[in-house]
mmCIF file of C-alpha atoms and ligand atoms in Angstrom:
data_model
loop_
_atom_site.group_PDB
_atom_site.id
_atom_site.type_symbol
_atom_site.label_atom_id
_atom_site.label_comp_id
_atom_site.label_asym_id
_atom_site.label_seq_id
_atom_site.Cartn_x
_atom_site.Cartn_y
_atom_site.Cartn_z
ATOM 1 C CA UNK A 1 0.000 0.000 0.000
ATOM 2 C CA UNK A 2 1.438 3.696 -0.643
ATOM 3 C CA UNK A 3 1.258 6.691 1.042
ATOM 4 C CA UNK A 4 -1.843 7.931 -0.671
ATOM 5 C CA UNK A 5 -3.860 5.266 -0.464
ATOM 6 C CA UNK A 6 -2.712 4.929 3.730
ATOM 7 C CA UNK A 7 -4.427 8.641 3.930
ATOM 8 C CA UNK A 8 -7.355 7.807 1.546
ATOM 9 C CA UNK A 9 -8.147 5.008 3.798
ATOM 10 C CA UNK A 10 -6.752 5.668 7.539
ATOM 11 C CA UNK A 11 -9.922 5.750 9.658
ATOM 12 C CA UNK A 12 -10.595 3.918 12.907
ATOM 13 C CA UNK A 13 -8.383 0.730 13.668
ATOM 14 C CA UNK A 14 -8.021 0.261 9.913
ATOM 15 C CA UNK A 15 -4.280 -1.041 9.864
ATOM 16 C CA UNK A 16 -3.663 -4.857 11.104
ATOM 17 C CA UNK A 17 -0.485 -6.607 10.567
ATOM 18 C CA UNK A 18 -2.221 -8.072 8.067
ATOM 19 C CA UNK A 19 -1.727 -5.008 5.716
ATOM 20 C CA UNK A 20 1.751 -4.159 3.767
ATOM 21 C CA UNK A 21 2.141 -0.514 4.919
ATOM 22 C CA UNK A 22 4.640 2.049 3.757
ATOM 23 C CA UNK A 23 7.927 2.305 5.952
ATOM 24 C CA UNK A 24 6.852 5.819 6.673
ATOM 25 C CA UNK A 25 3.544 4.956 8.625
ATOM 26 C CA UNK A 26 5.050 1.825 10.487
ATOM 27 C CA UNK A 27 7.960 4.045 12.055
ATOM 28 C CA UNK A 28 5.416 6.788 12.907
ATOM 29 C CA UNK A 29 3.165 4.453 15.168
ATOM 30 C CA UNK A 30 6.338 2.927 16.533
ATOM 31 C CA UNK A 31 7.583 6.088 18.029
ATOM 32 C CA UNK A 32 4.069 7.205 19.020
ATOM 33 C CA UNK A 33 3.359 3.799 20.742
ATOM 34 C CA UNK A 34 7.130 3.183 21.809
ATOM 35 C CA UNK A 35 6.836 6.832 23.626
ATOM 36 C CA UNK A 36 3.560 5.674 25.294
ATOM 37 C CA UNK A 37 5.161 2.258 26.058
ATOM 38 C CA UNK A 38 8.283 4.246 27.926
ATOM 39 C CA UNK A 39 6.110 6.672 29.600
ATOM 40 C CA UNK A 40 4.204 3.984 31.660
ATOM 41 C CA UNK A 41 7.214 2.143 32.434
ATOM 42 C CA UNK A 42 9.110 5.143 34.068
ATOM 43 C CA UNK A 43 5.980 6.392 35.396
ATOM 44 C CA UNK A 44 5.502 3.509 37.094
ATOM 45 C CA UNK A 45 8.895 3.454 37.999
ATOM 46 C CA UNK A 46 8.642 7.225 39.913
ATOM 47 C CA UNK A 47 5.461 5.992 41.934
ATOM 48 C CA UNK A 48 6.844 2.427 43.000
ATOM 49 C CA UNK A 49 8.745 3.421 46.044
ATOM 50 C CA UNK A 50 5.798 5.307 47.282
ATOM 51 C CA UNK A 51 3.875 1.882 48.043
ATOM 52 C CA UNK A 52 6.057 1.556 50.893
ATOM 53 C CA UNK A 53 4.814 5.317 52.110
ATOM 54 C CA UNK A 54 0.660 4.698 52.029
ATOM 55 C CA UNK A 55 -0.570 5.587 54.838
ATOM 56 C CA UNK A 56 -2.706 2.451 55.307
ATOM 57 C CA UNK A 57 -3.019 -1.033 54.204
ATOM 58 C CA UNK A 58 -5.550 -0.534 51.969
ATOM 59 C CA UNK A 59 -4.149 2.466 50.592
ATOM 60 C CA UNK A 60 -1.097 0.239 50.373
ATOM 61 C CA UNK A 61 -3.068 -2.342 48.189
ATOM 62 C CA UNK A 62 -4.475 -0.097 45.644
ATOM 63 C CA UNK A 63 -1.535 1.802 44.810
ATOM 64 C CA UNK A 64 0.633 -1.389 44.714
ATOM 65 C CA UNK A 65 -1.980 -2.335 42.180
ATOM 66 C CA UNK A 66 -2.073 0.589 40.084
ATOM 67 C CA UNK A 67 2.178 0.665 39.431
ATOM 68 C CA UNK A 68 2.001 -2.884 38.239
ATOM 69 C CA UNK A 69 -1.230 -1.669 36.184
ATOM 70 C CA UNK A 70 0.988 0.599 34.521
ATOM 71 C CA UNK A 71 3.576 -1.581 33.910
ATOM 72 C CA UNK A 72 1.422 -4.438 32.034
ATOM 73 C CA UNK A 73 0.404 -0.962 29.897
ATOM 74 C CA UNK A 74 3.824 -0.759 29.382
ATOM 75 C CA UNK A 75 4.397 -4.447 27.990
ATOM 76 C CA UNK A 76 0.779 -4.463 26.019
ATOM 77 C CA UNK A 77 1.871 -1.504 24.327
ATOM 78 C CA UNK A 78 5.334 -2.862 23.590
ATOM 79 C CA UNK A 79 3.554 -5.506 21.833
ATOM 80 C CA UNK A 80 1.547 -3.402 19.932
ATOM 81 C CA UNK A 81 4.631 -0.880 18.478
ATOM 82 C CA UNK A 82 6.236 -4.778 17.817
ATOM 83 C CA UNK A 83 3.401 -5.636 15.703
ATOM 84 C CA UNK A 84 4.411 -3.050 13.180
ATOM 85 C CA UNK A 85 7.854 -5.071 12.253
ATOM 86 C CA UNK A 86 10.366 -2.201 12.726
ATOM 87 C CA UNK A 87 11.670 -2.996 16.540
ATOM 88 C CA UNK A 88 11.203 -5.429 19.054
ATOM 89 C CA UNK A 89 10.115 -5.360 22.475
ATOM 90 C CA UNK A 90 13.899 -6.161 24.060
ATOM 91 C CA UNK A 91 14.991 -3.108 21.367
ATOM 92 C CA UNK A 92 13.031 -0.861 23.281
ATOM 93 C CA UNK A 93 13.790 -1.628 26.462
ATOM 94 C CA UNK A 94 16.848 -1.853 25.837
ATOM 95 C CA UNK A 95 16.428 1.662 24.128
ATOM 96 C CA UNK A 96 14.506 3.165 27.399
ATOM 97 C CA UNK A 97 17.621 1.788 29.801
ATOM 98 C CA UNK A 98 19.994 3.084 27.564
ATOM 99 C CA UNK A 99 18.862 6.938 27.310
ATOM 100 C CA UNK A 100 17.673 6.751 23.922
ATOM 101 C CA UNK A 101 14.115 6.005 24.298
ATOM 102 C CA UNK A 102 11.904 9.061 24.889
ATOM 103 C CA UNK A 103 8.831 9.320 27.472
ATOM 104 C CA UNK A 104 6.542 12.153 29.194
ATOM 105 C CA UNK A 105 7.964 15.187 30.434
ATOM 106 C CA UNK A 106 6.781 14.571 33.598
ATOM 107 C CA UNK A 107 8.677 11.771 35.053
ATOM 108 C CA UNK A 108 11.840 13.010 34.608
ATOM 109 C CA UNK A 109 11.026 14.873 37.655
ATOM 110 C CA UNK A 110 12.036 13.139 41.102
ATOM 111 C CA UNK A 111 9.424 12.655 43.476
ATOM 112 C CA UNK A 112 9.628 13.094 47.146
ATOM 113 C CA UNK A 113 6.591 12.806 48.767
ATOM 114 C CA UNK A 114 3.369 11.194 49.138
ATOM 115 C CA UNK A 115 1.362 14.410 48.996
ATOM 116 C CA UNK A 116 3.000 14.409 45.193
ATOM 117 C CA UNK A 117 0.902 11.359 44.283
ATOM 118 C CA UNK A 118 -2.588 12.083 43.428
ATOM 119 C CA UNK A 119 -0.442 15.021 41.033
ATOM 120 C CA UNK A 120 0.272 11.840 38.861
ATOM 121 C CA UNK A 121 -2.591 9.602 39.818
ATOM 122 C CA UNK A 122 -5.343 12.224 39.438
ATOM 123 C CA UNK A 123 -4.285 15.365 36.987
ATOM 124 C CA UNK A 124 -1.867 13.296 34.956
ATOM 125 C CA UNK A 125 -3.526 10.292 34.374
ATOM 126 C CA UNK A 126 -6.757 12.315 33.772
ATOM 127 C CA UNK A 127 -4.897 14.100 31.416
ATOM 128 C CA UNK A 128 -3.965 10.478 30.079
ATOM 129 C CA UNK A 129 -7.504 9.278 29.824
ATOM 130 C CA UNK A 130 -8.441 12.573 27.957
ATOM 131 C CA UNK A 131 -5.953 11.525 24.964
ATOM 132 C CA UNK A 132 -6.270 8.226 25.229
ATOM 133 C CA UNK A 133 -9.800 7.681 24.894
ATOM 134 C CA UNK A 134 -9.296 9.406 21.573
ATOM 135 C CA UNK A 135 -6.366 6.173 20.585
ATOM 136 C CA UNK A 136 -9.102 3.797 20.693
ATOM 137 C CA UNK A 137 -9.907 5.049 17.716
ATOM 138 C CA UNK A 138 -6.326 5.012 16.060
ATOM 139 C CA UNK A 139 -5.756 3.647 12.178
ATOM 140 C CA UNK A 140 -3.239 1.139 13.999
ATOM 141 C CA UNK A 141 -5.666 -1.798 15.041
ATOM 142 C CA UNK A 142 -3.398 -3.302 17.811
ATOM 143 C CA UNK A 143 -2.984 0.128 19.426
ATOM 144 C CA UNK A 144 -6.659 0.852 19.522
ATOM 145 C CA UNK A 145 -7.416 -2.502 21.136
ATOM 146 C CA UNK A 146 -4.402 -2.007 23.896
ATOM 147 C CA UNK A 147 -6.277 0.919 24.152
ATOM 148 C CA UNK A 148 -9.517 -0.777 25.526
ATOM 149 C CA UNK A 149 -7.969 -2.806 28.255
ATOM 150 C CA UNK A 150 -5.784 0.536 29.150
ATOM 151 C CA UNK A 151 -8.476 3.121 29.462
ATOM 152 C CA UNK A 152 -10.692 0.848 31.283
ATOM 153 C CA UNK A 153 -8.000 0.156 34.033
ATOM 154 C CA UNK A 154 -7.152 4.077 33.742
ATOM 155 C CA UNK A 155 -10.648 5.130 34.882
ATOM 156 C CA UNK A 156 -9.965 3.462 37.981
ATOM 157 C CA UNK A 157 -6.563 4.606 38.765
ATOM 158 C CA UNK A 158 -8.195 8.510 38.142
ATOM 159 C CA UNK A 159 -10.275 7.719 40.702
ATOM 160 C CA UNK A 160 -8.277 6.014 43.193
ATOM 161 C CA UNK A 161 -5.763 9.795 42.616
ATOM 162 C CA UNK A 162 -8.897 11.518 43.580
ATOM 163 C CA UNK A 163 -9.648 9.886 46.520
ATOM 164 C CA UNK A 164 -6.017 10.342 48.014
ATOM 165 C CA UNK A 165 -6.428 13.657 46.523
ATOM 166 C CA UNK A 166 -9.586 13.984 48.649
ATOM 167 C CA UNK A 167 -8.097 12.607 51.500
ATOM 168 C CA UNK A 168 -5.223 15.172 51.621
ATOM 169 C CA UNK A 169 -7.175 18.147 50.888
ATOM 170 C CA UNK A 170 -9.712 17.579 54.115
ATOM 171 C CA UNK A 171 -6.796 15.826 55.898
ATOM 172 C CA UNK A 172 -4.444 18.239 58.267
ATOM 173 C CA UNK A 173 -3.682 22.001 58.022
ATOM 174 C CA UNK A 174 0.012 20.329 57.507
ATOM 175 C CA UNK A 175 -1.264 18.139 54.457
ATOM 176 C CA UNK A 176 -3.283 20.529 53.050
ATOM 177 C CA UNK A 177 -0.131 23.154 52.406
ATOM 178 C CA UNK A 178 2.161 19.745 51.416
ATOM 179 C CA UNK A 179 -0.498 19.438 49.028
ATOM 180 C CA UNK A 180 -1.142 22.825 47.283
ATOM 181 C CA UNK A 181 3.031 22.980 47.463
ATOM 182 C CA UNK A 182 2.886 19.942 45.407
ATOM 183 C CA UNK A 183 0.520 21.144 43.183
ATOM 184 C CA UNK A 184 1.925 24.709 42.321
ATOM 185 C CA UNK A 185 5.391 22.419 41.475
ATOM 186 C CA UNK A 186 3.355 19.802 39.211
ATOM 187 C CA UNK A 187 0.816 22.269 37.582
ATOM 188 C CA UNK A 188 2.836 23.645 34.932
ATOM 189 C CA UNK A 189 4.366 19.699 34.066
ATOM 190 C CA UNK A 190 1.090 18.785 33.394
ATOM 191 C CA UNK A 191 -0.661 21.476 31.417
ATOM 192 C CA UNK A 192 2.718 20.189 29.231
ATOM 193 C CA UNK A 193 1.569 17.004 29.421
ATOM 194 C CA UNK A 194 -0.249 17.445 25.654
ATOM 195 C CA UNK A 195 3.146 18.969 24.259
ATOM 196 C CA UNK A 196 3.996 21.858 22.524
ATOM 197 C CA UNK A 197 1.220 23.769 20.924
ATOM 198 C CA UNK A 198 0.315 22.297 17.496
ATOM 199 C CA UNK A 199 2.675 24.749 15.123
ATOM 200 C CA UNK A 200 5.718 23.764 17.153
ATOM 201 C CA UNK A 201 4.953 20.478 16.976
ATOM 202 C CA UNK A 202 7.012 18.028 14.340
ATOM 203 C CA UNK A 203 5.137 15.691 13.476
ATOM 204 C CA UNK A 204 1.310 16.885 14.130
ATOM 205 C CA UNK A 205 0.373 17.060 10.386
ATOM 206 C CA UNK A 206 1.975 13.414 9.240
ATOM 207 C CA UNK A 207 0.197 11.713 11.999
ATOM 208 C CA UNK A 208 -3.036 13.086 11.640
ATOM 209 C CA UNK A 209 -3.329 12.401 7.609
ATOM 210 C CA UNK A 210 -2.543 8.984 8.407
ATOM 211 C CA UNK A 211 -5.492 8.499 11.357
ATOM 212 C CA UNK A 212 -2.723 8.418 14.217
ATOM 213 C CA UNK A 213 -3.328 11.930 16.110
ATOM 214 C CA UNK A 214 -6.998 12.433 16.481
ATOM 215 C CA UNK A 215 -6.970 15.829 18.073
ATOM 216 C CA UNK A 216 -4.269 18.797 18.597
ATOM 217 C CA UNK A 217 -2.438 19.023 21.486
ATOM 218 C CA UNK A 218 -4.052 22.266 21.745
ATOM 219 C CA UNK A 219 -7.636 20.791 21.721
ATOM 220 C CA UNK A 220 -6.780 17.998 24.137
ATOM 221 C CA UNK A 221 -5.152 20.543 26.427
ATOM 222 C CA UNK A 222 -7.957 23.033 26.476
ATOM 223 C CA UNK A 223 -10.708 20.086 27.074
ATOM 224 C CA UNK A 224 -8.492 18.645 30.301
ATOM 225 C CA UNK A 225 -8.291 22.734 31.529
ATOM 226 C CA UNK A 226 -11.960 22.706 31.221
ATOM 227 C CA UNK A 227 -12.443 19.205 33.541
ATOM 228 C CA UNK A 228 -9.782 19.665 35.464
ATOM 229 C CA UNK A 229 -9.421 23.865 36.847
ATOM 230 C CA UNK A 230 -13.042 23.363 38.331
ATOM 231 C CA UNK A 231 -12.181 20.089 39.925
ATOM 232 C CA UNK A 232 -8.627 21.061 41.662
ATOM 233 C CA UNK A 233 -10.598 24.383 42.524
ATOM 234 C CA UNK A 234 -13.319 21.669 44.328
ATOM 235 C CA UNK A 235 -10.546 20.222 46.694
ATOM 236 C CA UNK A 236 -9.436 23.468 47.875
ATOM 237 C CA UNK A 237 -6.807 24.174 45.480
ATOM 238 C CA UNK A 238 -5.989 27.482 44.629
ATOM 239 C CA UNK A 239 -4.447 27.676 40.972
ATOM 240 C CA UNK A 240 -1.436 29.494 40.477
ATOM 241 C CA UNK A 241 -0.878 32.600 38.381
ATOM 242 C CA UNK A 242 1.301 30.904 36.085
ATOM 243 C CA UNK A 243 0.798 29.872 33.527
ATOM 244 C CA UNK A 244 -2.182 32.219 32.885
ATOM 245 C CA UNK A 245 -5.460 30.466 32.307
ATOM 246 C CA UNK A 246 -7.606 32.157 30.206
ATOM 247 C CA UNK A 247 -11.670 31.399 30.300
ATOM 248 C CA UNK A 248 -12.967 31.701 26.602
ATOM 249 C CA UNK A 249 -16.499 33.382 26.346
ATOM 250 C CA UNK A 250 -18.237 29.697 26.004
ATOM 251 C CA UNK A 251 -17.103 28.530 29.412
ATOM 252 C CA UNK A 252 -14.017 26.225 27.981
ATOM 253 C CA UNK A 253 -9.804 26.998 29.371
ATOM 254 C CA UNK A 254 -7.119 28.052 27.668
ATOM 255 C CA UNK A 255 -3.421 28.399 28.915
ATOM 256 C CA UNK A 256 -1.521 31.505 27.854
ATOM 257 C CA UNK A 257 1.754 29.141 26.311
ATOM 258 C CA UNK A 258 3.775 31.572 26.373
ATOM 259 C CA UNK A 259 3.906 31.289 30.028
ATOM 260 C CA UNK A 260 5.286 27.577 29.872
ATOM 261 C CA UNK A 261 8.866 26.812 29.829
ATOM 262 C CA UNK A 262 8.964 25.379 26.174
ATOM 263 C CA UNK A 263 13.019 25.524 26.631
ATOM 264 C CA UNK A 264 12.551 23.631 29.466
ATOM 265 C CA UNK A 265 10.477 21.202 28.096
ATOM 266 C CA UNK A 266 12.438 20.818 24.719
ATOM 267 C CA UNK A 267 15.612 19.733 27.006
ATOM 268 C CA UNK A 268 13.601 16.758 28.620
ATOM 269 C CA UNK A 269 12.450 15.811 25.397
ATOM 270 C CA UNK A 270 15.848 15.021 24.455
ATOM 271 C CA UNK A 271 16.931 13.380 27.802
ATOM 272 C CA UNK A 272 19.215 16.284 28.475
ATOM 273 C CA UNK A 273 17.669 17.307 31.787
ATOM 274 C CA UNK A 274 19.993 16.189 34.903
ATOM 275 C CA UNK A 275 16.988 14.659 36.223
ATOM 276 C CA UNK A 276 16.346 12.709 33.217
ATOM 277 C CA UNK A 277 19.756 11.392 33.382
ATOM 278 C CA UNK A 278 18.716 10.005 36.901
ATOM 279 C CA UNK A 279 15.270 8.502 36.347
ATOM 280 C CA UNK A 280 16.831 7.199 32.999
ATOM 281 C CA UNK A 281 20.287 5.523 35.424
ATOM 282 C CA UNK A 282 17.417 4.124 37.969
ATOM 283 C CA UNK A 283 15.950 2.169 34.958
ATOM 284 C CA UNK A 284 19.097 0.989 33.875
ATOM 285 C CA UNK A 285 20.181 -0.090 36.885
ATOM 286 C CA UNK A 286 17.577 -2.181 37.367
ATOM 287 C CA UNK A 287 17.353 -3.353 33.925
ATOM 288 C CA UNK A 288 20.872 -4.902 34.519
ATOM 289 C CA UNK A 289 19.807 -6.407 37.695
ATOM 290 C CA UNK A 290 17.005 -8.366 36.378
ATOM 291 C CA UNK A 291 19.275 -9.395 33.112
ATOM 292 C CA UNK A 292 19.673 -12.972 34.626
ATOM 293 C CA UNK A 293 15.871 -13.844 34.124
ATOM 294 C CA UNK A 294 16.159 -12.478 30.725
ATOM 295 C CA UNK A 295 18.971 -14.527 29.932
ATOM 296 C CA UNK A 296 17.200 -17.655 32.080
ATOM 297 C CA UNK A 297 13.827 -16.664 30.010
ATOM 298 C CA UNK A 298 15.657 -16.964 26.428
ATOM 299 C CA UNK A 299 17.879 -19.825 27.113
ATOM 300 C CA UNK A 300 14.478 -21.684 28.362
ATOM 301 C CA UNK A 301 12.772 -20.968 25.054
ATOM 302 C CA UNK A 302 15.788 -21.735 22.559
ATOM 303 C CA UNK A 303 15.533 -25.217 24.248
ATOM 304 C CA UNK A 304 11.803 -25.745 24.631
ATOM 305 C CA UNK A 305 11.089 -24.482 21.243
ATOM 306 C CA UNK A 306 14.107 -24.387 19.625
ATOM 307 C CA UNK A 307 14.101 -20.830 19.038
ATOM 308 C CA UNK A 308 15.080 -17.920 20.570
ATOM 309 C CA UNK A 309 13.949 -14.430 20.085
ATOM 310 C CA UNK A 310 14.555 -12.583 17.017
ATOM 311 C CA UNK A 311 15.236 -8.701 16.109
ATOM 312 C CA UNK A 312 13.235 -7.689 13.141
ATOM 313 C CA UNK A 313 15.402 -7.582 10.050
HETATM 314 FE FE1 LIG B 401 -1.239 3.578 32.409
HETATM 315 FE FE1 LIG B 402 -2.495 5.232 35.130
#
């Protein structure tokens, strides 16, 4: 299939393996999903020594729950970027523990306290669940069904953030400052969340033609603004001055961008940020500590099948 007749056709999960597709769409939804992939992993990664920190057992349960959640998104969606034939799953890994594989903005940040939680597990996984309901409807088929399983487990982690988020914010005089501390720090990260407005952003226009990007960053952002100011404003939270939010004449949010740190930003993109150097050394780390069950894993499938693994040609 060429180019053309990708665009001419690209409409809601329309791409399966099946299909012989252009080089130029396959690497696309690889670094789309690959990014997505990475982002849960080293999400997860940030909130996974917070478990030990709930304040309660059940508390304890949930949120143990929710980090290995986001780590079988991780591994679905590695799946479904391998399904397009240009990487494999152990390539990208290997890619994320190596500094070359790219993820959200927001966990390059370290996190140091508890109060910092619901920032991820309500307003950035809401902002998640805005843009991903819109990938079940992606041209790449085993995306939008990863998609299904994802956003269903999502709705519950958004509201799991918002009841620790509740809990804070009519908890102690002490916890409520932690918590409006945490989210003057986080707000800006996750109005980001969507990326760079849509003329600064590389590859808007490719990935919409070919049914990949469903809505702007700038429409995404604007509907989370609208869900979201009202609902931190519920809990008590008093939303900083900047970035300036704007309220259009029908009721929906705008951010003033120019008030974001796009330089900022930019540098974490590239994994140039010192803390992206130390989330990214935290994943390696481990990566190489858990290379023995790899290596155990492989060796026990060349013999039992009499294959191992292969990289795509
Ligand atoms: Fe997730
Ligand atoms: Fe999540």
């Amino acid at each position: 299939m060429d180019l053309e007749t990708v665009k001419d056709r690209a409409g809601p999960r329309a791409f399966s393996p099946k299909h012989d597709l252009p080089e130029e769409y396959r690497k696309a939804a690889t670094r789309m999903i690959q990014f997505h992939a990475n982002s849960e992993i080293m999400g997860a990664y940030l909130e996974r020594p917070f478990i030990r920190q709930a304040p309660s057992l059940d508390r304890k349960l949930a949120f143990s729950a929710k980090v290995q959640d986001e780590i079988g998104h991780g591994q679905l969606l590695y799946r479904a970027a391998e399904s397009l034939g240009i990487k494999t799953r152990d390539e990208m890994l290997d890619e994320l523990a190596n500094g070359e594989g790219k993820f959200l903005n927001c966990f390059h940040y370290p996190m140091e306290s508890w109060t910092e939680t619901p920032m991820i597990g309500f307003f950035v996984d809401g902002a998640a669940m805005r843009r991903q309901a819109t990938l079940k409807k992606v041209s790449w088929e085993p995306y939008a069904h990863a998609m299904d399983k994802i956003c269903f487990e999502e709705g519950f982690h958004v509201k799991h953030g918002e009841d620790i988020l509740r809990e804070l914010a009519t908890g102690s005089r002490k916890e409520q400052e932690m918590l409006q501390e945490a989210f003057d720090e986080w707000w800006p990260r996750i109005i980001q969340f969507f990326g760079p407005t849509d003329d600064k952003s590389t590859h808007h226009d490719f990935s919409s033609e070919v049914g990949l990007k469903l809505m702007s960053n700038d429409e995404l952002r604007s509907a989370f603004l609208t869900a979201y100011v009202p609902k931190a404003k519920k809990y008590g939270l008093e939303i900083p001055d900047e970035p300036r939010i704007e309220k259009r004449d029908d009721g929906t949010y705008k951010v003033v961008e120019d008030d974001l740190d796009w330089d900022e930003f930019f540098t974490i993109a590239k994994n140039n940020s010192a803390g992206s150097k130390e989330q990214i050394g935290k994943r390696h780390d481990t990566q190489e500590a858990v290379e023995w069950v790899r290596s155990v894993l492989d060796e026990n499938e060349r013999t039992t099948t009499g294959t191992a693994p292969q990289a795509a040609d």
